[in-house]
Amino acid sequence: MSACTPARADHATRTERVHPPHSPPPAPHRRFPLAGADVSASIAVFLIALPLSLGIALATGAPLQAGLVAAAVGGLVAGRLGGSPLQVSGPAAGLTVVTADLIHRYGWRATCAITVLAGVAQLGLGFLRVARSALAVSPAIVHGMLAGIGVTIAVAQLHIVLGGNPQSSVLANLRALPAQLAGLQPAAVAVSTLTLAVLLLWPRLPGRAGRLLRTLPAPLVAVAAGTAAAALAGLTLPRVDLPSWRSHALPALPEGPVPGLIAAVLTITLVCSVQSLLGAVAVDKLVSSRPGPGPRVHRSDLDRELLGQGAANIVSGALGGLPVAGVAVRSTANVRAGAVSRNSTMLHGALVVVAALLMVPLLELIPLASLAALVMAVGIQMVSLHHIRTVTRHREAVAYTVTTLGVVALGVLQGVALGIAVAVAVALNRLAHTRITHHQEKGVHHVRVRGQLTFLAVPRLSRALHLVPQGADIVVELDGSFMDHAAYEALQDWQKTHTAQGGTVELTGRRPGTHPAGPADTPTTTASGTRPAHGGPASTATGCRCLPWTPWRNHQCAVPLTAPPSDPPSAKQAGDAPITAPADGPCASRPADAYQLTHGISAFQRNTAPLVREELARLAREGQRPSQLFLTCADSRLVTSMITSSGPGDLFVVRNVGNLVPPPGAEGGDDSVAAAIEYAVDVLKVRSVTVCGHSGCGAMQALLGTEPGGARTPLKRWLRHGLPSLERMADTGRPRPRLAGRLPADQVEQLCLANVVQQLEHLRSHASVARALRDGELELHGMYFDVSEAQAYLLTGTEDGEEVAGQRFDRVRAAGVPG
């Protein structure tokens, strides 16, 4: 966070207010400012919130006004008091199942009272400052809970879509589905189908007209289309019914067993709190990833957010509204619409109040089938394939599945409790289950420990180590992230004994920097080998601060480096000198190229291959499915995987001299580039193409120094495709591409920027790219990498393939660092 705003000169003697070090600084006292961006964002959020609030109220079985009350209170109360300035609160789909169950069990007025009590509980948690503790819940359980709620919502709303009424549980809805299909209502099905079709196709409208139309939210357009179709066709369908506000139901004391009421309050508190806190964290990430400079938005204060949500639930329940929580769809729309303060959230709440008072005749035209289709789509989207892939990759699919099935079959609180129990059991099993293997290869014994090394595994570790003969060479691979004291002492004692008897011991870890939990002299692993315990065997620590990129040949570092004992035996047998360097010289000297290649491959096979083998085997089975085509220069200083933080299977990379894209049919063109583009777009179905230039490009320098005539070498013939970039730079009628915050350093850098823009223009002329852009299936990005600054810049506004007048390259900020 940045420092507090300096005091003005005329208030220099005023005492500064002290605030906690990990909370956002207090906002200055000033009049109510209303930025234009907040106004436009509030309108966008209001247009999304209006139909969704009615639909969620319909799905819960509550009075439809209750959804509008919750939306208004969420905007005005949570928006003003909450700790996440840009998070939008209101009735959330994640609370639909819980609220519907409470209404069925206790009635609507008692449910309002339970909402008030849940708000009081949230206030207590906020005052206890336990908001961060709520984030300790495994994401697999949270996503599983939301997926189970989504399944429940979708199955229930399917009955309304077909013209019937939902049952009280998922199983009952599934049993009643065949009879519902046999007696479906054609009018309800037609309106629902139209709503779903518009909801699905609206975000995919192609072209410039589509981009303008997409400024209207898809939920609003879908419900409006269903309403208009029903009205024009004269269909007789159940519609929204908003009774007079004079008869609006207010809370009443619930009746029933006290344990059941406590469980109901805890369930509302848990779901509202977790969903709101996770939403606040997600909003912070969205704000930090917004391109370009802009007004500073404070990071969320989670404890204050919990207090704001509690206050909103108290007010909403007292006024006869649904429970309130942070809503992902509305919050995302708020951030993407350019909101800069909490005023956008509050103004959206005020607009909901106006609509609830003045737009009742218009709202009562909406068919319930259209709202049900909208909510059913939201429920389906809650079962996220991205989340399923993520939890599977992190081996948490069991907890996710159990939580989802538990929520569907038993209820939210029971499903979450079941998921937590399974997650704890899985964690204990992983902690206790350790696999230890021993094998011999080329005279060297290998003992591999997979899993956490605790006292439970010490007997098996000792048996494996004692299989190694005295005086033998051994490599112990610790493929885990934790070692307790008992295991550490057992390994250290055996190591000292074995080395005293003439043997050698090499300890390797799972990743650079991994070290077991133990005393200060625990052996650790670096990118180049093993860092020994202090006073242990004579292995030399690298001490390099540039991990994990030290092994390259031209790497420079101020810390001396000596080759570790893990270097391949062949290098030492060949008589190569140890790799040493003075304190002010390179980390590595320049041995023969063949040795450098062999040494690098050997290091990969030893340190990296065991970690990526399983993932590469999966890619080999499933085939490559990259999401991006990355076209850049062949310059050796550009390491694409490093500057994009990508790994195997992420990028389809094309490299050539000058990151050039010959236009189709160009004289002397290169079909290899065109073939790669066609393959990436038409076969691999990549979603984006990036053209990346860089500072100090030798191809651009050669273009600037090219003289007419001379020998037509292959290089000169290839660089002809860069001549349009020279013409673009020289054309004074065109705006020159520029970097945000500074002018180009020289003509070479100006040409590098112009070349990125020109090659994007060439790229658009390829048939496969033009077709994908027209269908809205592809985005184009321009990128510039300043090698000397290690700084990336992105060309703004190229996603839809349109040329931008400003052509500004904006600095890409570090993740989590405010602008």
PDB file of N, CA and C in Angstrom, residues 543 628 665:
ATOM      1  N   GLY A 543      25.094 -19.956  -3.083  1.00  0.00           N
ATOM      2  CA  GLY A 543      24.844 -18.623  -2.580  1.00  0.00           C
ATOM      3  C   GLY A 543      24.319 -17.651  -3.611  1.00  0.00           C
ATOM      4  N   GLN A 628      -2.570 -19.843 -26.455  1.00  0.00           N
ATOM      5  CA  GLN A 628      -2.022 -18.659 -27.093  1.00  0.00           C
ATOM      6  C   GLN A 628      -0.987 -19.032 -28.152  1.00  0.00           C
ATOM      7  N   GLY A 665       0.701 -14.158 -49.560  1.00  0.00           N
ATOM      8  CA  GLY A 665       1.006 -13.912 -50.973  1.00  0.00           C
ATOM      9  C   GLY A 665       2.134 -12.950 -51.213  1.00  0.00           C
TER      10      GLY A 665
END
